[in-house]
Coordinates of C-alpha atoms in Angstrom, one line a residue:
X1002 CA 11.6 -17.2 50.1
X1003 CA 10.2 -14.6 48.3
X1004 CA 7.2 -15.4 46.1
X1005 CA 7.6 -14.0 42.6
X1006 CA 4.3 -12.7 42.8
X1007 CA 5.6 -9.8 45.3
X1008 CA 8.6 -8.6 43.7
X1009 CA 8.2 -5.1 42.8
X1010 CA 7.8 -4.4 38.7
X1011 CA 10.5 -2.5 38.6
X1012 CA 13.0 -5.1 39.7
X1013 CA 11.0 -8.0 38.2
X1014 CA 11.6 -6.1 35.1
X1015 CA 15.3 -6.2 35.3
X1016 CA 15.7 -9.9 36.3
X1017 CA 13.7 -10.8 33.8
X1018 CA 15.6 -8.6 31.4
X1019 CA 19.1 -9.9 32.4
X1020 CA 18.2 -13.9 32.4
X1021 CA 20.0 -15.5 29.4
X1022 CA 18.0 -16.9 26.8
X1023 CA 17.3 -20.6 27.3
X1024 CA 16.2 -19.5 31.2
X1025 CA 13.8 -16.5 29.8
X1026 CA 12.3 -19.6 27.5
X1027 CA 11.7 -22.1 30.6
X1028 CA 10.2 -19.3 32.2
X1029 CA 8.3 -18.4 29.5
X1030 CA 6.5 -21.6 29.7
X1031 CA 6.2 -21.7 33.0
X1032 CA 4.9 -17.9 33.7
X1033 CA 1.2 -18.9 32.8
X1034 CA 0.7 -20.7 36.5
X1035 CA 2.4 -17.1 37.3
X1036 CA 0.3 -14.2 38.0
X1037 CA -0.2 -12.7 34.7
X1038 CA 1.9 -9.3 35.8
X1039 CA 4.5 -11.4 35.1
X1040 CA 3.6 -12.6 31.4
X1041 CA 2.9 -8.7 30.4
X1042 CA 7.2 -8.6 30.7
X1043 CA 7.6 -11.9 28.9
X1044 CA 6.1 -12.0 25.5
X1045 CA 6.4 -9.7 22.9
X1046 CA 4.5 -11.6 19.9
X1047 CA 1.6 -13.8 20.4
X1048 CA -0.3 -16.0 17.9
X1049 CA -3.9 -17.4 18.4
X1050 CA -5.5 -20.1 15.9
X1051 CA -8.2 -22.6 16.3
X1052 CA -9.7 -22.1 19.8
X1053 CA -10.0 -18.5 21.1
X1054 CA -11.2 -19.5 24.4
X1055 CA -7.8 -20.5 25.1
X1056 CA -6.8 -16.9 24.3
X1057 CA -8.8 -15.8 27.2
X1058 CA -7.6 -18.8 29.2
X1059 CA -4.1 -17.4 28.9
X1060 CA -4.4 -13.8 29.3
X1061 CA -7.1 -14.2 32.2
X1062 CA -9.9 -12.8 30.1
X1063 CA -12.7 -15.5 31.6
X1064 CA -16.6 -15.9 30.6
X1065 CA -19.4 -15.8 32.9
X1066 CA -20.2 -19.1 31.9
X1067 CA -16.5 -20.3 31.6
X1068 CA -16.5 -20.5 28.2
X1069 CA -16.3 -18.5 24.9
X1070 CA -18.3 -18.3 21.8
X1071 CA -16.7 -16.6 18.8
X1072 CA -20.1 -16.2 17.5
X1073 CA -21.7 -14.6 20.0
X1074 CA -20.7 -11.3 18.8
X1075 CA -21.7 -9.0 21.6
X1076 CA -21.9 -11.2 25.0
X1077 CA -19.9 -9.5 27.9
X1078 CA -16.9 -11.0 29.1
X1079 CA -15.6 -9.1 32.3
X1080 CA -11.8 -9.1 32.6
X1081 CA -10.6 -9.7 35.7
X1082 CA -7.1 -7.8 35.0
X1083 CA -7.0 -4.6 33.3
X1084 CA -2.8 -4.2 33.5
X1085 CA -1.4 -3.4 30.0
X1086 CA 1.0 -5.5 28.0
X1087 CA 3.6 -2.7 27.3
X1088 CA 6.4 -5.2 25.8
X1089 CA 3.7 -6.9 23.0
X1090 CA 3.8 -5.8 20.2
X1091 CA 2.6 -7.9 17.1
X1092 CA -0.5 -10.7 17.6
X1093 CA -1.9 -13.0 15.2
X1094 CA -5.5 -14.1 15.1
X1095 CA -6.8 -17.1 12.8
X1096 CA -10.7 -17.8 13.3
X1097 CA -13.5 -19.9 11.4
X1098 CA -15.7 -17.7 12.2
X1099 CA -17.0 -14.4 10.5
X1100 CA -16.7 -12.1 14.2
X1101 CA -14.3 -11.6 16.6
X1102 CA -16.1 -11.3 20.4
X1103 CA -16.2 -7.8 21.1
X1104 CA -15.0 -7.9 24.4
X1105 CA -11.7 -9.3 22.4
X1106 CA -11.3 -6.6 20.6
X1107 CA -12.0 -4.4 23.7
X1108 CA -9.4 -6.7 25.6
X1109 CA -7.0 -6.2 22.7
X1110 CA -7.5 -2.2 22.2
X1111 CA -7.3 -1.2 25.8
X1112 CA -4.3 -3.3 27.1
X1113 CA -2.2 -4.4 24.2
X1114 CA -1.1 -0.7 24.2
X1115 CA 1.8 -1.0 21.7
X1116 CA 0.6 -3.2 19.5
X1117 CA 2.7 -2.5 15.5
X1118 CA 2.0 -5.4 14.1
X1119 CA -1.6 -7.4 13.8
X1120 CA -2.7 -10.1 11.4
X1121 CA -6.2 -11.1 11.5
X1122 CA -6.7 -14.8 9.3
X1123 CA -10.5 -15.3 8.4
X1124 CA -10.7 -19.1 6.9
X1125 CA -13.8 -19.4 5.0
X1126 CA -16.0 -17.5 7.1
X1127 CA -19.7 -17.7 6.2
X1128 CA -20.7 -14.4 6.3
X1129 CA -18.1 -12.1 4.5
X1130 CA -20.1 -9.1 4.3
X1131 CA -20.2 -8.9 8.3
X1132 CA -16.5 -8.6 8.6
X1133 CA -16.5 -5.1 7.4
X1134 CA -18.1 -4.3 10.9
X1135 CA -15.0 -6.1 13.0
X1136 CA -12.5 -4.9 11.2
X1137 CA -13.9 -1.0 11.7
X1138 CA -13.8 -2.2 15.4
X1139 CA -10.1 -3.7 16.0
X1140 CA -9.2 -0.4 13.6
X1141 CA -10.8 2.2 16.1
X1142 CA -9.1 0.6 19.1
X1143 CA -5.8 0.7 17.5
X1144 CA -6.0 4.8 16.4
X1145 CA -7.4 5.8 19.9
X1146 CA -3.6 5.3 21.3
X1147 CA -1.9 8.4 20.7
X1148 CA 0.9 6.7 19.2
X1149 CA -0.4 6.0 15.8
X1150 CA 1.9 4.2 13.9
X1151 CA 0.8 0.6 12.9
X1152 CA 0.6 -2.3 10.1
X1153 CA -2.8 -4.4 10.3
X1154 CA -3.0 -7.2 8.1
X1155 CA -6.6 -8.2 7.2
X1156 CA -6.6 -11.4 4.9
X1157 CA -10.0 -12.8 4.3
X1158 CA -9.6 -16.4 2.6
X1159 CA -13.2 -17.7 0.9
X1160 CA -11.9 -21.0 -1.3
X1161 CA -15.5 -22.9 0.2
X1162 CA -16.5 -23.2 -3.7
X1163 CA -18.8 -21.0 -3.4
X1164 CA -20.8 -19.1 -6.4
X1165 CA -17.3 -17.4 -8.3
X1166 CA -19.8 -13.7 -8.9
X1167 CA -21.6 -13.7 -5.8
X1168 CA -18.6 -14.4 -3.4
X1169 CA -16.6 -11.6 -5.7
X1170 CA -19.9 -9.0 -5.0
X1171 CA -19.5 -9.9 -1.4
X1172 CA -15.9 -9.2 -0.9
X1173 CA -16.2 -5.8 -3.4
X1174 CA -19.3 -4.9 -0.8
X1175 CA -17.0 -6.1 2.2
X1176 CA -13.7 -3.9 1.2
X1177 CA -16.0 -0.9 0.7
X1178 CA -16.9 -1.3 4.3
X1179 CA -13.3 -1.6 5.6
X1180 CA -12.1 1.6 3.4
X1181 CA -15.1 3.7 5.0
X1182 CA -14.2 2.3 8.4
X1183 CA -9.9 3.5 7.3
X1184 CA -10.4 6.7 5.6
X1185 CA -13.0 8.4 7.8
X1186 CA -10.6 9.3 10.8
X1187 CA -10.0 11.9 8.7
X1188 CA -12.1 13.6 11.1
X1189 CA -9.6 12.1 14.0
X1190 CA -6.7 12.9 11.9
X1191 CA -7.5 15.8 10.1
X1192 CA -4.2 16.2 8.4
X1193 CA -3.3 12.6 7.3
X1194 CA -2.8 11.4 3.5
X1195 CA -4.9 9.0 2.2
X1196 CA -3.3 7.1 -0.3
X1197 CA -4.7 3.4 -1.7
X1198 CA -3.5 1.1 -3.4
X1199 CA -5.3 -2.2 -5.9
X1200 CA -3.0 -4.7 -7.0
X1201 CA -5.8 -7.5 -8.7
X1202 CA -4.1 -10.7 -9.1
X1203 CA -5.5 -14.2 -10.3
X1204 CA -4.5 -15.9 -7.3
X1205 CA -6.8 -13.7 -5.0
X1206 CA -9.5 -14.6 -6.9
X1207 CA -11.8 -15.9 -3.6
X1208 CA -9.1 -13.8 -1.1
X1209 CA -9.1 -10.7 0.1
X1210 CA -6.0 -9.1 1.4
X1211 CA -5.8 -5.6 3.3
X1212 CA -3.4 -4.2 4.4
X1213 CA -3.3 -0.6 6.3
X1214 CA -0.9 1.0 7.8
X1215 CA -0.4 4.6 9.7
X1216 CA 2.9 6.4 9.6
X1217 CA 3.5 9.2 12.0
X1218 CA 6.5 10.4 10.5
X1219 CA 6.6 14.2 9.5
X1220 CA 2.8 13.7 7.6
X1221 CA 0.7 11.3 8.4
X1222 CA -0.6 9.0 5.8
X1223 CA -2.9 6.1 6.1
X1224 CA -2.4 3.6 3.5
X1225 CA -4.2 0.9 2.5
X1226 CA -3.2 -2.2 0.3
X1227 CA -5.9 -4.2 -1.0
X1228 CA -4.6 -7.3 -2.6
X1229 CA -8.1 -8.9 -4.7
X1230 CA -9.3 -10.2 -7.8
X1231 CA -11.0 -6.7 -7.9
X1232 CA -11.2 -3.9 -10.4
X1233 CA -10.8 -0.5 -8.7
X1234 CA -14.0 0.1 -10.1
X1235 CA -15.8 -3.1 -8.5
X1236 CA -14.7 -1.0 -5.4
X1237 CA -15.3 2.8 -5.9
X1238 CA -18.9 2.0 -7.4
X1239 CA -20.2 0.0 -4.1
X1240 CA -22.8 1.8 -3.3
X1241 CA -21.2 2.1 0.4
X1242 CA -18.6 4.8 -1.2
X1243 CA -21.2 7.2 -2.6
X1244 CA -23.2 7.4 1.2
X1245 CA -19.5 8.1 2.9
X1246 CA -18.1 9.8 0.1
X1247 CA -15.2 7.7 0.5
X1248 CA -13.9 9.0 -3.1
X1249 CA -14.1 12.4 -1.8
X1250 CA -11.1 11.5 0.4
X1251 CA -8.4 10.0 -1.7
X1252 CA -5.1 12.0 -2.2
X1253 CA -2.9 9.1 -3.8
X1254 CA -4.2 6.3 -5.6
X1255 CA -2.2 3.0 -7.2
X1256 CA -3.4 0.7 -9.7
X1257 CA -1.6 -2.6 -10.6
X1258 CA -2.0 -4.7 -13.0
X1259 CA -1.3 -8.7 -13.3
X1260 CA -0.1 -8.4 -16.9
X1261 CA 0.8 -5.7 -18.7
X1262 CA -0.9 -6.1 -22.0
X1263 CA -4.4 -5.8 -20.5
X1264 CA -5.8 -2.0 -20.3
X1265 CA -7.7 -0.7 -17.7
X1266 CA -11.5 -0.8 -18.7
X1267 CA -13.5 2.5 -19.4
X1268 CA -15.3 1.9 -15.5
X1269 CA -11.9 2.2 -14.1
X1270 CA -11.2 5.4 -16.3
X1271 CA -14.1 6.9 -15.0
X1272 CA -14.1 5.9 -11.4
X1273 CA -10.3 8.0 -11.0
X1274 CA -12.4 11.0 -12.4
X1275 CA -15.0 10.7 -9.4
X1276 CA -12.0 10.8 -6.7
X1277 CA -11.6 15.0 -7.5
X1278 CA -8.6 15.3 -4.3
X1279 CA -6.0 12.9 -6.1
X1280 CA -3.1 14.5 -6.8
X1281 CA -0.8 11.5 -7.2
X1282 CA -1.6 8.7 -9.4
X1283 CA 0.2 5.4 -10.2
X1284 CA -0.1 2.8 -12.3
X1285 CA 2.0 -0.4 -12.6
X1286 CA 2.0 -3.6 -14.7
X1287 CA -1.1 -2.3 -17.1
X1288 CA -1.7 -1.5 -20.3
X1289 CA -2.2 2.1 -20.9
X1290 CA -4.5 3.9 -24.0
X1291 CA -4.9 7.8 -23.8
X1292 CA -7.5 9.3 -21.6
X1293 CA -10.2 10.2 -23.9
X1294 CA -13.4 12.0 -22.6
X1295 CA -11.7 12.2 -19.3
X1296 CA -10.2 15.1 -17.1
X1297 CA -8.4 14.6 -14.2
X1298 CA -7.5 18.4 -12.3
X1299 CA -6.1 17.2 -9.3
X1300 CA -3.7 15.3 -10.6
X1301 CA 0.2 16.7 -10.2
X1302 CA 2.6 13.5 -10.1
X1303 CA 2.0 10.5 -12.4
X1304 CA 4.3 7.8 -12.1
X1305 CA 4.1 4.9 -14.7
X1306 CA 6.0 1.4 -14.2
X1307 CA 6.7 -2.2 -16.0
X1308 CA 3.8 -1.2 -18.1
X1309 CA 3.4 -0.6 -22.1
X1310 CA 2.1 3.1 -23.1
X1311 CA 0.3 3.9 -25.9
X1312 CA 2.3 6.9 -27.9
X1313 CA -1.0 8.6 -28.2
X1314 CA -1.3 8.6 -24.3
X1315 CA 1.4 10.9 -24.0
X1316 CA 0.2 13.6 -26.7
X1317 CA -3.2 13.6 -25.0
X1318 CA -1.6 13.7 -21.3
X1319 CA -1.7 18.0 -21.6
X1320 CA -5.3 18.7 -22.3
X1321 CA -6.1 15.2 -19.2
X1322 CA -3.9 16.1 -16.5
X1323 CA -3.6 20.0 -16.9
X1324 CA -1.9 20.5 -14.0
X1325 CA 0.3 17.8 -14.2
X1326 CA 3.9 19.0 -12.8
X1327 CA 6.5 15.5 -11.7
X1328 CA 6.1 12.4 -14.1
X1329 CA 8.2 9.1 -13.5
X1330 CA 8.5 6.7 -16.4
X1331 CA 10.3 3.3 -15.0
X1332 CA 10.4 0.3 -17.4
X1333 CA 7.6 1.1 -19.7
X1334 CA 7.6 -0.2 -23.1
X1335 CA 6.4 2.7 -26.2
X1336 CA 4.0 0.9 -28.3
X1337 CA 2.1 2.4 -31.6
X1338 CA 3.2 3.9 -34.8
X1339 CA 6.3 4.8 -35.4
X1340 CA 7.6 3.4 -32.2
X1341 CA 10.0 0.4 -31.9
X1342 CA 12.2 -1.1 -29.9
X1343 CA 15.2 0.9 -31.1
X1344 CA 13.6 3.9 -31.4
X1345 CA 11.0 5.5 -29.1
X1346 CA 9.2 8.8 -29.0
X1347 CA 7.2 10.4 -26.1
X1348 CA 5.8 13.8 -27.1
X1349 CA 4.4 15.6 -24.2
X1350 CA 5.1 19.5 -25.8
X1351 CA 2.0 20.8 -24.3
X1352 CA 3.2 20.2 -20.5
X1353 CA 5.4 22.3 -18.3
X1354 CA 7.0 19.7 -15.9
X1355 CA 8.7 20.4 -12.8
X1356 CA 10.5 17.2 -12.9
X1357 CA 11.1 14.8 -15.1
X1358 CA 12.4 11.1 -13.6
X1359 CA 13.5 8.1 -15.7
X1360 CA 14.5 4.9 -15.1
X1361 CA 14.3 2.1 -17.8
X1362 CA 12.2 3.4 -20.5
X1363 CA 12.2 0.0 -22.4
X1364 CA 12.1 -3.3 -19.8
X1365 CA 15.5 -4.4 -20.0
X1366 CA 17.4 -2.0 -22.9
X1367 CA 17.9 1.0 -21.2
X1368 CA 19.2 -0.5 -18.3
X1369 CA 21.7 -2.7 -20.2
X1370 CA 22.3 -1.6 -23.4
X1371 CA 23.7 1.5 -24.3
X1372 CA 21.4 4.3 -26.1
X1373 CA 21.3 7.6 -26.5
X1374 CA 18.2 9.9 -25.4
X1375 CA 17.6 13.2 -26.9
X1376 CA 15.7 15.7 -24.9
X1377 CA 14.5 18.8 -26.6
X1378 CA 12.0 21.3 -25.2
X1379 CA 11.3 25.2 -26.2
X1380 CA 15.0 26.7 -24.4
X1381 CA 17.0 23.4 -24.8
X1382 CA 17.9 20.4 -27.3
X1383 CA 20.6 18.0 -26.1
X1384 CA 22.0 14.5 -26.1
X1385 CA 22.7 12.1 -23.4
X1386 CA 24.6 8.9 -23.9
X1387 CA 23.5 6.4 -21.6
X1388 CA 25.5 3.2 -20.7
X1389 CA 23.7 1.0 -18.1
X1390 CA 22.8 2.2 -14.5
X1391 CA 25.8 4.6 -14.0
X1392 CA 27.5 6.5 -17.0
X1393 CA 25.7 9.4 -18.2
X1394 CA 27.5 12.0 -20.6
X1395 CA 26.5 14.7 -22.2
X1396 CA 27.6 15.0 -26.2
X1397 CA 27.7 17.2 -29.2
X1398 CA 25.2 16.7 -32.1
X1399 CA 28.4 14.9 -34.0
X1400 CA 28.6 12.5 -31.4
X1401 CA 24.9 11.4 -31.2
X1402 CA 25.3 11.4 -35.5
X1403 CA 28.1 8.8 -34.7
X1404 CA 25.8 6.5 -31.8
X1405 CA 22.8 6.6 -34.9
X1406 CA 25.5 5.3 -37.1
X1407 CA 26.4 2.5 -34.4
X1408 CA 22.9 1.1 -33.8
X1409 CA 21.9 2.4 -30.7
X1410 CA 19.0 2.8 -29.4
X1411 CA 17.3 6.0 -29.6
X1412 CA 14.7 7.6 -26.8
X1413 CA 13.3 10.9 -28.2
X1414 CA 11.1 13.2 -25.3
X1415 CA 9.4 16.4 -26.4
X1416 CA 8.4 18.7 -24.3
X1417 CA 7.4 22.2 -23.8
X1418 CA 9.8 22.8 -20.7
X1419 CA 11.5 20.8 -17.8
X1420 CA 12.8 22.3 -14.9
X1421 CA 14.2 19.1 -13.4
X1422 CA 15.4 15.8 -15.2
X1423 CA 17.0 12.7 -13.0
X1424 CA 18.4 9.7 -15.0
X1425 CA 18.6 6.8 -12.7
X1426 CA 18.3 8.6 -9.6
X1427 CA 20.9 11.4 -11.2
X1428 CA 20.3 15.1 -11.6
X1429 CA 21.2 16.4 -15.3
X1430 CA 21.2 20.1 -15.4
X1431 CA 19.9 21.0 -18.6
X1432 CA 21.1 24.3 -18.9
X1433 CA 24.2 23.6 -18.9
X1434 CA 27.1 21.3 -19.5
X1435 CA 26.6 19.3 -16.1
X1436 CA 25.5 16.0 -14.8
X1437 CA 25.3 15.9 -11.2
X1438 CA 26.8 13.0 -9.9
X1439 CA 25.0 12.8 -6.5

């Protein structure tokens, strides 16, 4: 009989491929007495927890001294078989410990060669700030394969008890490190997007979670989710970001809020204006005054969501965003004078847009209830009746006298000229009697 160990890869391949599930399973848990270029067509996801020796065990990675110490951060570890894992492609690590052995990650970035997905679980480790320097590590070995796209989950979990001010300094310090360590392949990939985005949340308040991802499709763009009890200021004024002039490299940024009725502070204000390449900017869930003693050039789209707007903010928005050409407005709410639920006025008449998109201006009424939105800008003044998601029309000045007389809800937007408005996704042309329906 022939000994598994001697049929050719190509035809291992394809008996392997055409075994029926239950079989492929036994074999699965058999394959480790196997040589181990059988195991590289087995698996295609692999989770490690507890102890990482084991890890080694499995994948033939052995110590000179037979064992492995997670904390011995730089002790060589030969590896006895350098064959890649072509058919693996997410892994999960979960460690106690603040490092990762570099001849792990080594292990990891030079066979694992189509790795997509990778979670990396630190539980309480004891030295936060240090895990900047392994995740810039497993990051480079993923980016040196030339197929770039990827999802890396970092989530960093410090609920010890420790000292609420100092652990939050020491993961603000820590996510610096990791954004310096994402955004400087710019050099590597000199034509990617940065974008970022910081959703703070209550529940994060001693967790850290990152999340970066690299898409290869048409542009590149490396984004990063980081998921904290973090301001975006705690983060841009780390001391890190000013030596690598992380700021310098941001071209989209996102900021959401856990509850929309608390503002941005004026640090957070001020620390978008020291990020000069943005030219898309987002806010969600927040609450949002006018931007007084602040100019932001670079910015062209602003989208706004599920958050509640000052009316001033919009008068201001000219003379802040000068160049501002597409705005999105998606559930906000209008507050100030003369503003109230049934009527709603958003005067931007210094701005030339490019395109205008709205979804529900109010949470809730504009999807649902029926109101009618008046758009009026230096070449045009029209009504559009709105009826949910769908029915759009376009009426006559006696028609929109005769929705004011039933109680509906009126939006009123000012502005010095649109060249595009959607309205749930649908193109009104507003120089003329059309409403296209695609």
């Amino acid at each position: 009989m022939v000994k598994i160990q001697h049929i050719p890869l190509h035809i291992l391949d394809i008996i392997l491929q055409d075994l029926p599930k239950k079989t492929l399973f036994q074999c699965r848990t058999v394959c480790l007495k196997w040589n181990s270029v059988v195991t590289k067509y087995l698996f295609r996801e692999v989770r490690i927890s507890g102890d990482i020796k084991a890890f080694f065990d499995v994948w033939e990675v052995k110590g000179t001294s037979g064992r492995i110490d997670p904390r011995e951060y730089d002790v060589p570890h030969p590896i006895l078989n350098q064959d890649p894992y072509p058919s693996l492609t997410s892994l999960t690590i979960a460690s106690f410990h603040s490092t990762i052995p570099s001849s792990l990650i080594h292990y990891i970035s030079t066979r694992f060669v189509n790795l997509f997905t990778f979670y990396v679980y630190f539980v309480y480790p004891r030295n936060i700030i240090s895990l900047g320097e392994t995740y810039s590590r497993l990051l480079d070995g993923r980016i040196a394969h030339p197929k770039y796209n990827f999802v890396f989950h970092f989530d960093v979990n410090d609920g010890a008890g420790r000292n609420f001010t100092g652990t939050q300094r020491e993961i603000a310090h820590m996510v610096t490190e990791c954004l310096s360590a994402t955004f400087k392949h710019r050099s590597v990939l000199p034509k990617v997007r940065n974008s970022l985005r910081i959703s703070k949340q209550s529940f994060t308040a001693n967790r850290m979670l990152l999340t970066t991802s690299l898409t290869n499709h048409g542009d590149k763009q490396m984004h990063c989710l980081v998921q904290s009890g973090l301001e975006f200021s705690d983060i841009i004024n780390q001391r890190v970001l000013s030596a690598r002039n992380l700021s310098q490299h941001l071209h989209q940024l996102a900021i959401e809020g856990e509850d929309s009725n608390i503002g941005l502070s004026e640090n957070d204000y001020s620390s978008i204006e020291k990020c000069p390449l943005i030219y898309e900017l987002t806010f969600f869930r927040v609450r949002l005054q006018p931007f007084e003693n602040h100019v932001y050039k670079s910015v062209k789209i602003l989208n706004i969501s599920s958050a509640q707007v000052h009316v001033d903010f919009f008068q201001t928005l000219g003379a802040r965003c000068p160049h501002l050409e597409d705005v999105t407005l998606s559930g906000i709410c209008v507050i100030g004078p003369n503003s109230t639920d049934s009527h709603v006025v958003i005067d931007f008449q210094d701005i030339k847009l490019r395109r205008l998109n709205l979804y529900s201006l109010k949470n809730g009424a504009f999807m649902n209830a029926p109101c009618l939105l008046t758009i009026k800008t230096l070449r045009k003044h029209l009504h559009i009746k709105v009826e949910g998601w769908k029915a759009l029309a376009k009426i006559t000045e006696e028609e929109a006298v005769e929705c004011h007389a039933q109680n509906y809800s009126r939006y009123y937007i000012y502005c010095n000229d649109i060249q595009e408005l959607t309205i749930h996704g649908k193109l009104v042309l507003l120089y003329s009697d059309d409403i296209d329906e695609q």
